[in-house]
Every structure is written in structure tokens, then in C-alpha cells.
Tab-separated table of C-alpha atoms in Angstrom:
chain	number	residue	atom	x	y	z
U	1	MET	CA	0.000	0.000	0.000
U	2	SER	CA	1.390	3.406	-0.954
U	3	ASP	CA	1.910	6.231	1.533
U	4	ALA	CA	-0.677	8.324	-0.322
U	5	THR	CA	-3.320	5.600	-0.010
U	6	SER	CA	-2.480	5.066	3.651
U	7	SER	CA	-2.741	8.775	4.447
U	8	SER	CA	-6.068	9.079	2.598
U	9	GLU	CA	-7.477	6.196	4.649
U	10	GLU	CA	-6.231	7.910	7.791
U	11	ARG	CA	-8.013	11.120	6.754
U	12	ALA	CA	-11.179	9.121	6.120
U	13	ARG	CA	-11.041	7.676	9.609
U	14	ILE	CA	-10.449	11.051	11.227
U	15	ASP	CA	-13.226	12.633	9.128
U	16	GLY	CA	-15.649	10.111	10.609
U	17	LYS	CA	-16.283	8.138	7.403
U	18	SER	CA	-15.194	4.830	8.915
U	19	THR	CA	-17.950	2.651	10.370
U	20	SER	CA	-15.707	-0.020	11.868
U	21	LEU	CA	-16.024	-1.048	15.510
U	22	PHE	CA	-12.316	-1.827	15.444
U	23	ASP	CA	-11.215	1.663	14.399
U	24	PHE	CA	-10.806	4.354	17.061
U	25	TYR	CA	-12.317	6.947	14.686
U	26	GLY	CA	-15.012	4.564	13.477
U	27	LYS	CA	-18.673	5.533	13.892
U	28	PRO	CA	-20.780	2.368	13.517
U	29	LYS	CA	-24.574	2.334	13.384
U	30	PHE	CA	-26.353	3.187	16.630
U	31	LEU	CA	-28.111	-0.164	17.054
U	32	LYS	CA	-24.795	-1.956	16.711
U	33	VAL	CA	-23.127	0.374	19.189
U	34	LEU	CA	-25.883	0.406	21.844
U	35	PRO	CA	-25.293	-3.020	23.472
U	36	LEU	CA	-21.523	-2.519	23.389
U	37	SER	CA	-21.891	0.847	25.136
U	38	LEU	CA	-24.280	-0.526	27.734
U	39	GLN	CA	-21.860	-3.265	28.743
U	40	HIS	CA	-19.181	-0.651	29.402
U	41	LEU	CA	-21.718	1.332	31.418
U	42	LEU	CA	-22.852	-1.636	33.500
U	43	ALA	CA	-19.290	-2.828	34.087
U	44	MET	CA	-18.310	0.505	35.635
U	45	ILE	CA	-21.446	1.608	37.476
U	46	ALA	CA	-20.821	-0.349	40.685
U	47	GLY	CA	-17.265	0.968	40.850
U	48	VAL	CA	-18.491	4.542	40.397
U	49	ILE	CA	-21.171	4.586	43.099
U	50	THR	CA	-19.286	2.530	45.709
U	51	PRO	CA	-16.646	5.166	46.677
U	52	PRO	CA	-19.198	7.925	47.455
U	53	ILE	CA	-21.338	5.443	49.403
U	54	ILE	CA	-18.354	4.415	51.530
U	55	VAL	CA	-17.124	7.977	52.021
U	56	ALA	CA	-20.620	9.201	52.931
U	57	GLY	CA	-20.770	6.605	55.695
U	58	VAL	CA	-17.339	7.538	57.049
U	59	VAL	CA	-17.956	11.305	57.173
U	60	GLY	CA	-21.456	10.918	58.603
U	61	ALA	CA	-23.192	12.531	55.636
U	62	SER	CA	-26.961	13.045	55.654
U	63	VAL	CA	-29.188	11.134	53.226
U	64	GLU	CA	-29.359	14.199	50.949
U	65	GLU	CA	-25.576	14.598	51.006
U	66	LYS	CA	-25.093	10.903	50.264
U	67	LEU	CA	-27.405	11.069	47.229
U	68	LEU	CA	-25.580	14.212	46.080
U	69	LEU	CA	-22.179	12.509	46.312
U	70	ILE	CA	-23.468	9.551	44.288
U	71	GLN	CA	-25.128	11.749	41.660
U	72	ILE	CA	-22.119	13.978	41.088
U	73	ALA	CA	-19.805	10.933	40.946
U	74	VAL	CA	-21.885	9.440	38.129
U	75	LEU	CA	-22.059	12.766	36.269
U	76	ALA	CA	-18.323	13.439	36.669
U	77	SER	CA	-17.492	9.956	35.382
U	78	GLY	CA	-19.485	10.519	32.206
U	79	VAL	CA	-17.983	13.948	31.563
U	80	CYS	CA	-14.478	12.664	32.317
U	81	THR	CA	-14.854	9.751	29.880
U	82	VAL	CA	-16.056	11.928	26.980
U	83	PHE	CA	-13.363	14.505	27.743
U	84	HIS	CA	-10.585	11.899	27.517
U	85	LEU	CA	-11.966	10.358	24.322
U	86	TYR	CA	-11.905	13.641	22.396
U	87	GLY	CA	-9.431	15.731	24.390
U	88	VAL	CA	-8.868	19.468	24.673
U	89	TRP	CA	-5.474	20.851	23.634
U	90	LYS	CA	-2.850	18.689	25.400
U	91	PHE	CA	-5.348	17.282	27.883
U	92	GLY	CA	-7.008	13.906	27.330
U	93	ALA	CA	-5.718	10.421	26.481
U	94	ARG	CA	-7.661	10.127	23.179
U	95	LEU	CA	-7.753	6.367	23.699
U	96	PRO	CA	-10.627	3.849	24.069
U	97	ALA	CA	-10.580	4.064	27.870
U	98	ILE	CA	-13.198	4.772	30.529
U	99	PHE	CA	-12.355	7.311	33.237
U	100	GLY	CA	-14.373	8.040	36.355
U	101	VAL	CA	-14.466	8.311	40.141
U	102	GLY	CA	-11.933	5.674	41.150
U	103	PHE	CA	-12.044	2.945	43.792
U	104	ALA	CA	-8.250	2.974	44.258
U	105	TYR	CA	-8.478	6.138	46.345
U	106	VAL	CA	-10.992	4.723	48.850
U	107	PRO	CA	-8.573	3.704	51.663
U	108	THR	CA	-6.967	7.161	51.645
U	109	LEU	CA	-10.357	8.897	51.374
U	110	VAL	CA	-11.617	6.877	54.344
U	111	ALA	CA	-8.566	7.759	56.458
U	112	VAL	CA	-8.759	11.463	55.575
U	113	GLY	CA	-12.552	11.620	55.858
U	114	ALA	CA	-12.628	9.996	59.280
U	115	GLN	CA	-10.380	12.747	60.636
U	116	TYR	CA	-11.196	15.828	58.562
U	117	GLY	CA	-14.602	15.133	56.982
U	118	ILE	CA	-15.689	15.681	53.385
U	119	GLU	CA	-14.281	19.222	53.531
U	120	GLY	CA	-10.797	17.869	54.286
U	121	ILE	CA	-11.095	15.314	51.479
U	122	LEU	CA	-12.015	17.904	48.835
U	123	GLY	CA	-9.298	20.353	49.946
U	124	ALA	CA	-6.635	17.635	49.786
U	125	GLN	CA	-8.048	16.401	46.467
U	126	LEU	CA	-7.611	19.849	44.932
U	127	ILE	CA	-3.872	19.765	45.706
U	128	GLY	CA	-3.605	16.101	44.705
U	129	GLY	CA	-5.157	16.836	41.308
U	130	MET	CA	-2.681	19.638	40.705
U	131	THR	CA	0.116	17.229	41.583
U	132	MET	CA	-1.137	14.802	38.936
U	133	VAL	CA	-1.017	17.577	36.355
U	134	VAL	CA	2.639	18.190	37.271
U	135	VAL	CA	3.370	14.446	36.967
U	136	GLY	CA	1.620	14.433	33.588
U	137	TYR	CA	3.778	17.273	32.320
U	138	PHE	CA	7.081	15.710	33.391
U	139	ILE	CA	6.203	12.139	32.378
U	140	GLN	CA	7.618	12.764	28.902
U	141	TYR	CA	11.033	13.189	30.512
U	142	ILE	CA	10.812	10.130	32.779
U	143	ARG	CA	8.883	7.776	30.491
U	144	HIS	CA	11.960	5.551	30.238
U	145	LEU	CA	11.581	4.765	33.943
U	146	PHE	CA	8.368	2.857	33.175
U	147	PRO	CA	9.394	0.113	30.717
U	148	PRO	CA	7.083	-2.874	30.007
U	149	VAL	CA	8.466	-4.791	32.995
U	150	VAL	CA	7.200	-2.025	35.343
U	151	ALA	CA	3.947	-1.233	33.528
U	152	GLY	CA	3.233	-4.945	33.032
U	153	THR	CA	3.771	-5.688	36.713
U	154	VAL	CA	1.344	-2.917	37.636
U	155	VAL	CA	-1.317	-4.196	35.197
U	156	LEU	CA	-0.819	-7.776	36.374
U	157	VAL	CA	-1.356	-6.794	40.006
U	158	ILE	CA	-4.398	-4.708	39.035
U	159	GLY	CA	-5.967	-7.811	37.503
U	160	LEU	CA	-5.044	-10.114	40.369
U	161	SER	CA	-6.249	-7.645	43.004
U	162	LEU	CA	-9.699	-7.423	41.403
U	163	TYR	CA	-10.530	-11.110	41.791
U	164	ASP	CA	-11.728	-10.819	45.380
U	165	ILE	CA	-14.088	-8.003	44.349
U	166	ALA	CA	-15.612	-10.173	41.633
U	167	ILE	CA	-16.002	-13.097	44.048
U	168	ARG	CA	-17.652	-10.883	46.691
U	169	TYR	CA	-20.057	-9.598	44.061
U	170	MET	CA	-20.838	-13.153	42.971
U	171	ALA	CA	-21.518	-14.074	46.601
U	172	GLY	CA	-24.052	-11.272	46.897
U	173	SER	CA	-22.427	-7.971	47.878
U	174	GLY	CA	-19.294	-5.902	48.002
U	175	ASN	CA	-19.614	-6.187	51.794
U	176	VAL	CA	-18.926	-9.588	53.362
U	177	ASN	CA	-21.106	-8.641	56.355
U	178	ALA	CA	-24.171	-7.954	54.202
U	179	ALA	CA	-27.330	-9.983	54.709
U	180	ASN	CA	-27.501	-13.198	52.645
U	181	PHE	CA	-23.832	-12.911	51.647
U	182	GLY	CA	-22.784	-16.256	50.181
U	183	ASP	CA	-26.378	-17.494	49.850
U	184	PRO	CA	-26.557	-20.340	47.285
U	185	ILE	CA	-29.172	-18.418	45.316
U	186	ASN	CA	-26.595	-15.659	44.719
U	187	TRP	CA	-24.140	-18.197	43.375
U	188	ILE	CA	-26.772	-19.698	41.090
U	189	VAL	CA	-27.457	-16.270	39.562
U	190	ALA	CA	-23.733	-15.502	39.276
U	191	VAL	CA	-22.856	-18.821	37.653
U	192	VAL	CA	-25.756	-18.603	35.171
U	193	THR	CA	-24.591	-15.092	34.236
U	194	LEU	CA	-20.985	-16.270	33.856
U	195	LEU	CA	-21.968	-19.263	31.707
U	196	THR	CA	-24.083	-17.014	29.500
U	197	VAL	CA	-21.118	-14.668	28.994
U	198	LEU	CA	-18.845	-17.592	28.114
U	199	ILE	CA	-21.328	-19.122	25.672
U	200	ALA	CA	-22.011	-15.789	23.966
U	201	ALA	CA	-18.286	-14.951	23.763
U	202	GLN	CA	-17.133	-18.331	22.491
U	203	PHE	CA	-20.061	-19.525	20.381
U	204	GLY	CA	-21.902	-16.313	19.488
U	205	LYS	CA	-21.588	-14.489	16.187
U	206	GLY	CA	-21.297	-10.814	15.303
U	207	VAL	CA	-22.711	-8.350	17.813
U	208	ILE	CA	-23.757	-11.157	20.174
U	209	LYS	CA	-20.140	-12.256	20.483
U	210	LEU	CA	-18.895	-8.708	21.047
U	211	SER	CA	-21.738	-7.971	23.491
U	212	ALA	CA	-21.240	-11.122	25.546
U	213	ILE	CA	-21.142	-9.214	28.827
U	214	ILE	CA	-24.403	-7.340	28.256
U	215	VAL	CA	-26.041	-10.597	27.104
U	216	GLY	CA	-24.960	-12.232	30.361
U	217	ILE	CA	-26.215	-9.271	32.405
U	218	VAL	CA	-29.637	-9.356	30.687
U	219	VAL	CA	-30.033	-13.086	31.341
U	220	GLY	CA	-28.830	-12.713	34.932
U	221	TYR	CA	-31.126	-9.728	35.529
U	222	LEU	CA	-34.176	-11.561	34.226
U	223	LEU	CA	-33.343	-14.542	36.434
U	224	SER	CA	-32.912	-12.194	39.422
U	225	LEU	CA	-36.304	-10.629	38.713
U	226	SER	CA	-37.971	-14.039	38.717
U	227	LEU	CA	-36.283	-14.870	42.036
U	228	GLY	CA	-37.276	-11.572	43.676
U	229	LEU	CA	-33.705	-10.278	44.023
U	230	VAL	CA	-34.342	-6.899	42.355
U	231	SER	CA	-35.554	-3.938	44.405
U	232	PHE	CA	-37.002	-0.763	42.840
U	233	ASP	CA	-37.286	1.227	46.085
U	234	ASN	CA	-34.459	3.602	45.161
U	235	VAL	CA	-36.000	4.207	41.732
U	236	ALA	CA	-39.339	5.237	43.223
U	237	ASN	CA	-37.695	7.633	45.676
U	238	ALA	CA	-35.276	9.250	43.189
U	239	SER	CA	-36.073	12.587	41.533
U	240	TRP	CA	-36.231	12.965	37.761
U	241	VAL	CA	-33.792	15.867	37.346
U	242	ALA	CA	-31.030	17.298	39.539
U	243	VAL	CA	-28.508	19.939	38.427
U	244	PRO	CA	-25.071	19.950	40.146
U	245	LYS	CA	-24.032	23.003	42.136
U	246	LEU	CA	-20.645	24.655	42.427
U	247	MET	CA	-19.051	24.211	45.854
U	248	PRO	CA	-21.821	22.166	47.546
U	249	PHE	CA	-19.260	21.542	50.307
U	250	GLU	CA	-16.609	23.814	51.739
U	251	MET	CA	-12.908	22.984	51.384
U	252	GLU	CA	-10.428	22.654	54.208
U	253	PHE	CA	-6.678	22.230	53.858
U	254	HIS	CA	-4.797	20.053	56.348
U	255	THR	CA	-1.131	19.152	55.897
U	256	ALA	CA	-1.513	15.471	56.807
U	257	ALA	CA	-4.539	15.055	54.537
U	258	ILE	CA	-2.788	16.792	51.641
U	259	ALA	CA	0.340	14.638	52.056
U	260	SER	CA	-1.698	11.423	51.968
U	261	MET	CA	-3.697	12.543	48.940
U	262	VAL	CA	-0.645	13.714	46.997
U	263	VAL	CA	1.044	10.343	47.495
U	264	ILE	CA	-1.997	8.321	46.388
U	265	CYS	CA	-2.511	10.620	43.389
U	266	VAL	CA	1.077	10.011	42.265
U	267	ILE	CA	0.636	6.271	42.760
U	268	ASN	CA	-2.611	6.384	40.806
U	269	SER	CA	-0.681	8.001	37.963
U	270	VAL	CA	1.365	4.795	37.773
U	271	GLN	CA	-1.869	2.777	37.631
U	272	THR	CA	-3.050	5.036	34.821
U	273	ILE	CA	0.164	4.272	32.936
U	274	GLY	CA	-0.557	0.575	33.411
U	275	ASP	CA	-4.189	0.808	32.322
U	276	LEU	CA	-3.461	2.913	29.253
U	277	SER	CA	-0.612	0.560	28.307
U	278	ALA	CA	-2.984	-2.377	28.703
U	279	THR	CA	-5.531	-0.601	26.484
U	280	THR	CA	-3.115	-0.088	23.596
U	281	VAL	CA	-1.436	-3.484	23.916
U	282	GLY	CA	-4.590	-5.513	24.550
U	283	GLY	CA	-7.021	-3.621	22.341
U	284	MET	CA	-4.894	-1.924	19.682
U	285	ASN	CA	-1.902	-4.261	19.446
U	286	ARG	CA	0.690	-1.524	19.854
U	287	GLU	CA	2.703	0.321	22.479
U	288	LEU	CA	1.388	3.378	24.300
U	289	LYS	CA	2.590	6.644	22.735
U	290	THR	CA	4.180	9.307	24.923
U	291	LYS	CA	1.655	11.898	23.675
U	292	GLU	CA	-1.237	9.662	24.726
U	293	LEU	CA	0.314	8.975	28.111
U	294	THR	CA	0.997	12.660	28.736
U	295	GLY	CA	-2.520	13.622	27.701
U	296	GLY	CA	-4.039	10.919	29.892
U	297	LEU	CA	-2.159	11.986	33.007
U	298	LEU	CA	-2.684	15.710	32.379
U	299	GLY	CA	-6.379	15.128	31.763
U	300	ASN	CA	-6.818	12.940	34.814
U	301	GLY	CA	-5.148	15.562	36.969
U	302	LEU	CA	-7.351	18.290	35.514
U	303	THR	CA	-10.607	16.361	36.019
U	304	THR	CA	-9.620	15.429	39.570
U	305	THR	CA	-8.903	19.096	40.309
U	306	ILE	CA	-12.143	20.409	38.796
U	307	SER	CA	-14.204	17.610	40.378
U	308	SER	CA	-13.252	18.805	43.851
U	309	PHE	CA	-15.200	22.057	43.257
U	310	PHE	CA	-18.408	20.095	42.615
U	311	GLY	CA	-18.081	17.453	45.323
U	312	ALA	CA	-17.000	14.633	43.007
U	313	LEU	CA	-14.221	12.372	44.287
U	314	PRO	CA	-10.863	11.788	42.449
U	315	THR	CA	-10.940	10.208	39.007
U	316	SER	CA	-8.914	7.395	37.457
U	317	THR	CA	-9.016	4.801	34.691
U	318	PHE	CA	-11.382	1.845	35.058
U	319	SER	CA	-9.497	-1.426	34.794
U	320	GLN	CA	-12.627	-3.534	34.202
U	321	ASN	CA	-13.387	-1.548	31.060
U	322	VAL	CA	-9.776	-1.956	29.929
U	323	GLY	CA	-10.458	-5.678	30.166
U	324	ILE	CA	-13.556	-5.337	27.964
U	325	VAL	CA	-11.548	-3.510	25.311
U	326	ALA	CA	-8.835	-6.179	25.456
U	327	MET	CA	-11.412	-8.971	25.220
U	328	THR	CA	-13.574	-7.580	22.399
U	329	LYS	CA	-10.971	-5.465	20.514
U	330	VAL	CA	-13.755	-2.896	20.022
U	331	ILE	CA	-11.917	0.447	20.157
U	332	SER	CA	-14.347	2.847	18.452
U	333	ARG	CA	-14.512	5.938	20.635
U	334	TYR	CA	-18.147	6.319	19.548
U	335	VAL	CA	-18.938	3.189	21.569
U	336	LEU	CA	-17.284	4.511	24.732
U	337	ALA	CA	-18.544	8.065	24.195
U	338	LEU	CA	-22.114	6.779	24.139
U	339	ALA	CA	-21.453	5.036	27.457
U	340	GLY	CA	-20.139	8.357	28.791
U	341	ILE	CA	-23.266	10.169	27.579
U	342	PHE	CA	-25.438	7.600	29.357
U	343	MET	CA	-23.467	8.316	32.530
U	344	ILE	CA	-24.050	12.053	32.099
U	345	LEU	CA	-27.793	11.461	31.686
U	346	ALA	CA	-27.763	9.233	34.768
U	347	GLY	CA	-25.960	11.991	36.682
U	348	LEU	CA	-28.493	14.622	35.624
U	349	SER	CA	-31.408	12.263	36.283
U	350	PRO	CA	-31.051	10.438	39.619
U	351	LYS	CA	-34.007	8.227	38.656
U	352	PHE	CA	-32.137	6.942	35.608
U	353	GLY	CA	-29.065	6.332	37.722
U	354	ALA	CA	-31.132	4.548	40.376
U	355	MET	CA	-32.532	2.241	37.684
U	356	ILE	CA	-29.038	1.168	36.700
U	357	THR	CA	-28.173	0.411	40.328
U	358	THR	CA	-30.999	-2.151	40.574
U	359	ILE	CA	-28.721	-4.726	38.917
U	360	PRO	CA	-27.901	-7.273	41.682
U	361	TYR	CA	-24.291	-7.796	42.706
U	362	PRO	CA	-24.224	-11.497	41.659
U	363	VAL	CA	-25.073	-10.453	38.107
U	364	LEU	CA	-22.274	-7.879	38.022
U	365	GLY	CA	-19.799	-10.340	39.532
U	366	GLY	CA	-20.655	-13.148	37.137
U	367	ALA	CA	-20.404	-10.812	34.151
U	368	THR	CA	-17.118	-9.115	35.040
U	369	ILE	CA	-14.915	-11.875	36.462
U	370	THR	CA	-13.842	-12.876	32.947
U	371	VAL	CA	-12.956	-9.242	32.284
U	372	PHE	CA	-10.666	-9.167	35.309
U	373	GLY	CA	-8.987	-12.282	33.976
U	374	MET	CA	-8.336	-10.472	30.692
U	375	ILE	CA	-6.632	-7.641	32.592
U	376	THR	CA	-4.278	-10.177	34.150
U	377	MET	CA	-3.457	-11.682	30.776
U	378	THR	CA	-2.836	-8.214	29.323
U	379	GLY	CA	-0.325	-7.623	32.120
U	380	ILE	CA	1.450	-10.824	31.107
U	381	GLN	CA	1.422	-9.648	27.485
U	382	LEU	CA	3.167	-6.471	28.558
U	383	LEU	CA	5.732	-8.358	30.641
U	384	VAL	CA	6.856	-10.642	27.850
U	385	LYS	CA	7.602	-7.619	25.671
U	386	ASP	CA	10.702	-7.330	27.852
U	387	GLU	CA	13.210	-10.160	28.155
U	388	MET	CA	12.478	-12.489	31.043
U	389	SER	CA	15.996	-12.138	32.370
U	390	ALA	CA	16.875	-12.947	35.972
U	391	ARG	CA	16.807	-9.212	36.680
U	392	ASN	CA	13.315	-8.716	35.273
U	393	MET	CA	11.981	-11.862	36.918
U	394	THR	CA	13.302	-10.539	40.230
U	395	ILE	CA	11.436	-7.262	39.690
U	396	VAL	CA	8.167	-8.995	38.835
U	397	GLY	CA	8.456	-11.767	41.412
U	398	LEU	CA	9.343	-9.531	44.347
U	399	SER	CA	6.687	-6.969	43.420
U	400	LEU	CA	4.032	-9.686	43.325
U	401	ALA	CA	5.235	-11.307	46.535
U	402	LEU	CA	5.249	-8.088	48.579
U	403	SER	CA	2.060	-6.540	47.187
U	404	LEU	CA	-0.140	-9.635	47.263
U	405	GLY	CA	1.432	-10.893	50.489
U	406	ILE	CA	0.623	-7.694	52.385
U	407	ALA	CA	-2.868	-7.630	50.858
U	408	ALA	CA	-3.460	-11.200	52.033
U	409	GLU	CA	-2.215	-10.483	55.570
U	410	PRO	CA	-2.908	-6.789	56.369
U	411	SER	CA	-2.248	-7.362	60.093
U	412	ALA	CA	1.468	-7.630	59.220
U	413	ILE	CA	1.710	-3.847	58.885
U	414	GLU	CA	-0.566	-2.808	61.754
U	415	GLN	CA	2.366	-1.545	63.828
U	416	LEU	CA	3.563	0.878	61.124
U	417	PRO	CA	2.734	4.620	61.322
U	418	ALA	CA	-0.870	5.332	60.322
U	419	VAL	CA	0.018	7.322	57.192
U	420	LEU	CA	2.372	4.627	55.902
U	421	ARG	CA	-0.089	1.879	56.843
U	422	ASP	CA	-2.922	3.534	54.974
U	423	LEU	CA	-0.699	4.127	51.960
U	424	ILE	CA	0.744	0.659	51.425
U	425	GLY	CA	-2.092	-1.333	52.970
U	426	GLY	CA	-4.891	0.258	50.997
U	427	ALA	CA	-4.302	-1.570	47.741
U	428	PRO	CA	-1.706	-4.025	46.359
U	429	ILE	CA	-1.145	-1.733	43.385
U	430	VAL	CA	0.680	0.782	45.611
U	431	VAL	CA	3.274	-1.704	46.882
U	432	ALA	CA	3.675	-3.273	43.445
U	433	ALA	CA	4.204	0.098	41.747
U	434	ILE	CA	6.732	1.327	44.306
U	435	THR	CA	8.650	-1.967	44.331
U	436	ALA	CA	8.789	-2.406	40.551
U	437	PHE	CA	9.706	1.242	39.950
U	438	THR	CA	12.483	1.214	42.579
U	439	LEU	CA	13.989	-2.123	41.563
U	440	ASN	CA	14.031	-1.101	37.900
U	441	ILE	CA	16.177	1.892	38.834
U	442	VAL	CA	18.417	0.182	41.391
U	443	LEU	CA	19.160	-3.209	39.833
U	444	PRO	CA	21.900	-3.267	37.171
U	445	LYS	CA	20.452	-3.644	33.682
U	446	LYS	CA	21.470	-6.978	32.236
U	447	SER	CA	19.986	-8.666	29.200
U	448	LEU	CA	19.712	-12.403	28.655
U	449	SER	CA	22.862	-12.276	26.542
U	450	ASP	CA	24.705	-10.381	29.303
U	451	GLU	CA	23.647	-13.005	31.836
U	452	ALA	CA	24.732	-15.787	29.481
U	453	LYS	CA	28.156	-14.158	29.063
U	454	GLU	CA	28.421	-13.785	32.826
U	455	ARG	CA	27.677	-17.479	33.343
U	456	GLU	CA	30.163	-18.371	30.625
U	457	LYS	CA	32.787	-16.233	32.319
U	458	ILE	CA	32.141	-17.914	35.659
U	459	ALA	CA	32.303	-21.322	33.991
U	460	ASN	CA	35.643	-20.429	32.348
U	461	GLU	CA	37.008	-19.158	35.647
U	462	ASP	CA	35.988	-22.422	37.305
U	463	LYS	CA	37.641	-24.350	34.475
U	464	ASP	CA	40.844	-22.316	34.772
U	465	THR	CA	40.869	-22.869	38.530
U	466	LYS	CA	40.356	-26.586	38.047
U	467	ASP	CA	43.079	-26.771	35.384
U	468	GLU	CA	45.437	-24.861	37.656
U	469	ALA	CA	44.687	-27.245	40.503
U	470	ASN	CA	45.292	-30.222	38.226
U	471	ASN	CA	48.582	-28.730	37.047
U	472	GLN	CA	49.673	-28.179	40.627
U	473	GLY	CA	48.756	-31.770	41.404
U	474	ASP	CA	50.770	-33.044	38.411
U	475	ASN	CA	53.782	-30.975	39.472
U	476	LEU	CA	53.630	-32.407	42.988
U	477	SER	CA	53.425	-35.896	41.597
U	478	GLN	CA	56.404	-35.314	39.347
U	479	ARG	CA	58.460	-33.891	42.229
U	480	SER	CA	57.558	-36.935	44.332
U	481	VAL	CA	58.755	-39.285	41.572
U	482	HIS	CA	62.037	-37.424	41.231
U	483	ALA	CA	62.540	-37.502	44.994
U	484	GLU	CA	62.145	-41.276	45.022
């Protein structure tokens, strides 16, 4: 294909003439896009509303304040997603990724909120968002510090750390102390949903195959309805329209809160690098470009900063949606933009948002566990782009051991200072990112060929030593013979 032909096709894609689901600039027909958009929406909705629910409980928010936090989180997630898909100037990833109020911040938000309230959270978030913008600007100069072995380790741990969430959802709730948690009926619904997803993904054709997750959710939802597991109480009580207000909460600035938030925002930037790398590798079969990475981090910092003025919590990439992109290879931004628009409508209409939240946890768990598995496999894909030398295996192995080990036994760090405990104990991704990043800088860079030469050198030295010993032995023997 000539360069002229290639460039004309590129112009056609950018001009919106492409209708392919597998082209970022493609704009397929609405009916083809709708189920694919809905599965992105349903995969993220639980993750969006959970942080404000948890934070509201910690800060002692009223019912009205709780509903406000949920509403603005949904609205901010939709706006953030559309913003990143299309971008403004240097801000925005311009990749098929979903952004929204992130769960990774929850441990820090809980610690800050318990001491300083929602006002302390939003004040610290404002500074944390600005810090992310700074990181985004300088990332172009330190990109080399995040090779595939670091980014892949981060993505791998993201996938592995999501499994317990999926299992809790399948068992009936995100909270293990919830009523009927682990009830067999929850597992029946979850397994039926999972089997439906597998059958649609492996044996389905066309849109059915690509929409396997939404197909599973529909089947699981209908089964839940027949079993009486769906409640519409929140839908009946929700208002039709609600417009967000500027500064619904005051801001307070506390040094300890700001320090904690700045650290978690920097760590989340590493997760963003991992998620965006997983998106391009898993969904687009190429490496992440520096321009895309810079835009993603700058945009995430900007949206986190602006969100604080409206009461929305910090934003980040959604790993479960990265998994959907990797699984389906559907990268049309029209698909994800439609999901973002649905989120905006849900944020402006609490009743619409309440309707989405009627989906039972077992249905969400059964539909998304395969997605989390895809995230893990994408992490492995990233890792093998680097040589699996002893050095790199040490980086990956130690990062996994420390991060997942501490996550499995959180009591091991209970005696550490509260700030440090909250930082490294909140999520395995933090420990994995710090460990992989540090080891990649500290350990001497040796390729497989370097290690082979080193072994050969050691082997030759051993041979020379042995030959020298043999020669010394022969000389002694000869001297003994002469003496006799």
C-alpha cells in the first residue's frame, strides 16, 4: 500500500467516514453500538457509586448529602470519559478508555474523611489533582523509567487484586457482612450469568459475540427478577432531574490530609500508565505513545482538580473496562462516548441512575470476572515484551510477593505509622508500583545475553581454577617421583 493511499485512509477515519467497531475513529450504526456501550456502562457503574457510598458513611453525611455525592460521581465519570476520548489541547488520552471516580483512592479517602470530613477530602483532592497535572507534564522526561516490565507488573497486580471483588459480588455484595452474603441463590445467579457470557463470547456471532457481557447481564437480571432479588425502592424515591451546584461543600486544607492525597494521586498516575498501556497493547496491538500517556495523566489531573469544586471524588481509569476492550478489541470511541453520555444522563437524572443500580451484585460479579482475567493476561502480554531475564523476573516476582502478600495479611503492617499503613495497605497496586519502579532503577540492567556471558565467564574461571589445581597436582606428583 502506498503512503498516499495510507494517508487518505487515515483522513477518512479522522473525518468520521469509517464505520468499523475496530477503528478508534469509526462511527458504527447506533443499534450496533448500543449493546456494546451498555456493557461498558454496566461494568463501571458499581465501581463509580461505591466510593461515594463508603465515604458518605465515614464522614457521617446526611441522606441528601449521600445522594448528592453519588449523583455527582456518576455525572463526573461521564464527563471525564467523553473529555478523555476527544481531548482538549494537550489534555485527554484520546484512547478507548473509561475514566471516572476511582475505587483505588478509597482507603486514603476513608482515612482522611474519618479525621477531617468531606471538607478535608475535597481540599486535599484539589492539591492532589494539581500534583497529577505536574506528573503528567514531566512524564515525557521520565517515560523511560516505566518500561514494560514495570507497567506490566502494575497491570498484572491490578488484575489479580480485582478477583476478590468479583467473588464478593458473585456471593451477593461488596460487603462480606451484608445480609444473605454467600447465599446459594446468589451463586446460582452468578454462575448462570458467567456461563451465559462464556457461551455468547465463544459460540456467538457478530454483535452477540462482542456484546457477551451485556447478554450475560440481561439473562442474569431476568433470572434475578424471577427470584425476587431486584428492588425498585431507590427508583421510586429518586427525583427525575437534579442539576449539580458549584461548591456544595466547603474545602479545608490540612497538611496530613494533603500529604496522603498527593502520594496516592502520584501512585494512581502509575496505575493510569498501566491501564493505558494495557488498552493499547490488549485492544490496539501496539505500544502506548508518549503523547497519549501525557494527555491521559494531564487530563486525569485536571478532572480530579475540577471535580473537587463540585463534590465529586478523584478520578482514574477503570481497569474492568480496559479488560472489555482487550477482550472484544472494540476500540471505536463512539462506543465509549455513548457510554459516557449515558453516565451524564444518569448523573443529571437520579431516577435513571437509580434504575441502573438495581442490577444485583451477583449479576455484576458473574459478568465481570472474565474481564478481570483479561486484565491479568494483558499484564502478562506487557511483561513478555521485555526479556524475562533474571533481573526482570526478580522485579516482577518480588513486586508480586510483597504486594499480594501484604494484601493477604494486612495485620502484618498494623504496627507501622498510620500514614504509611494507609498508603501501602490500601491496595496491592501501591506496593507493586513502588517496588517495581524502585527495583528497575536500582538493579543493574542486564539482558539475557549479558547473563549468558556472565555465566560463561564464571564457567571459564571455574575451568581455569580446576586446570590450575590439576597442574599443581601433576607438578607435585612429578616432584615426588624425582625424589624417590
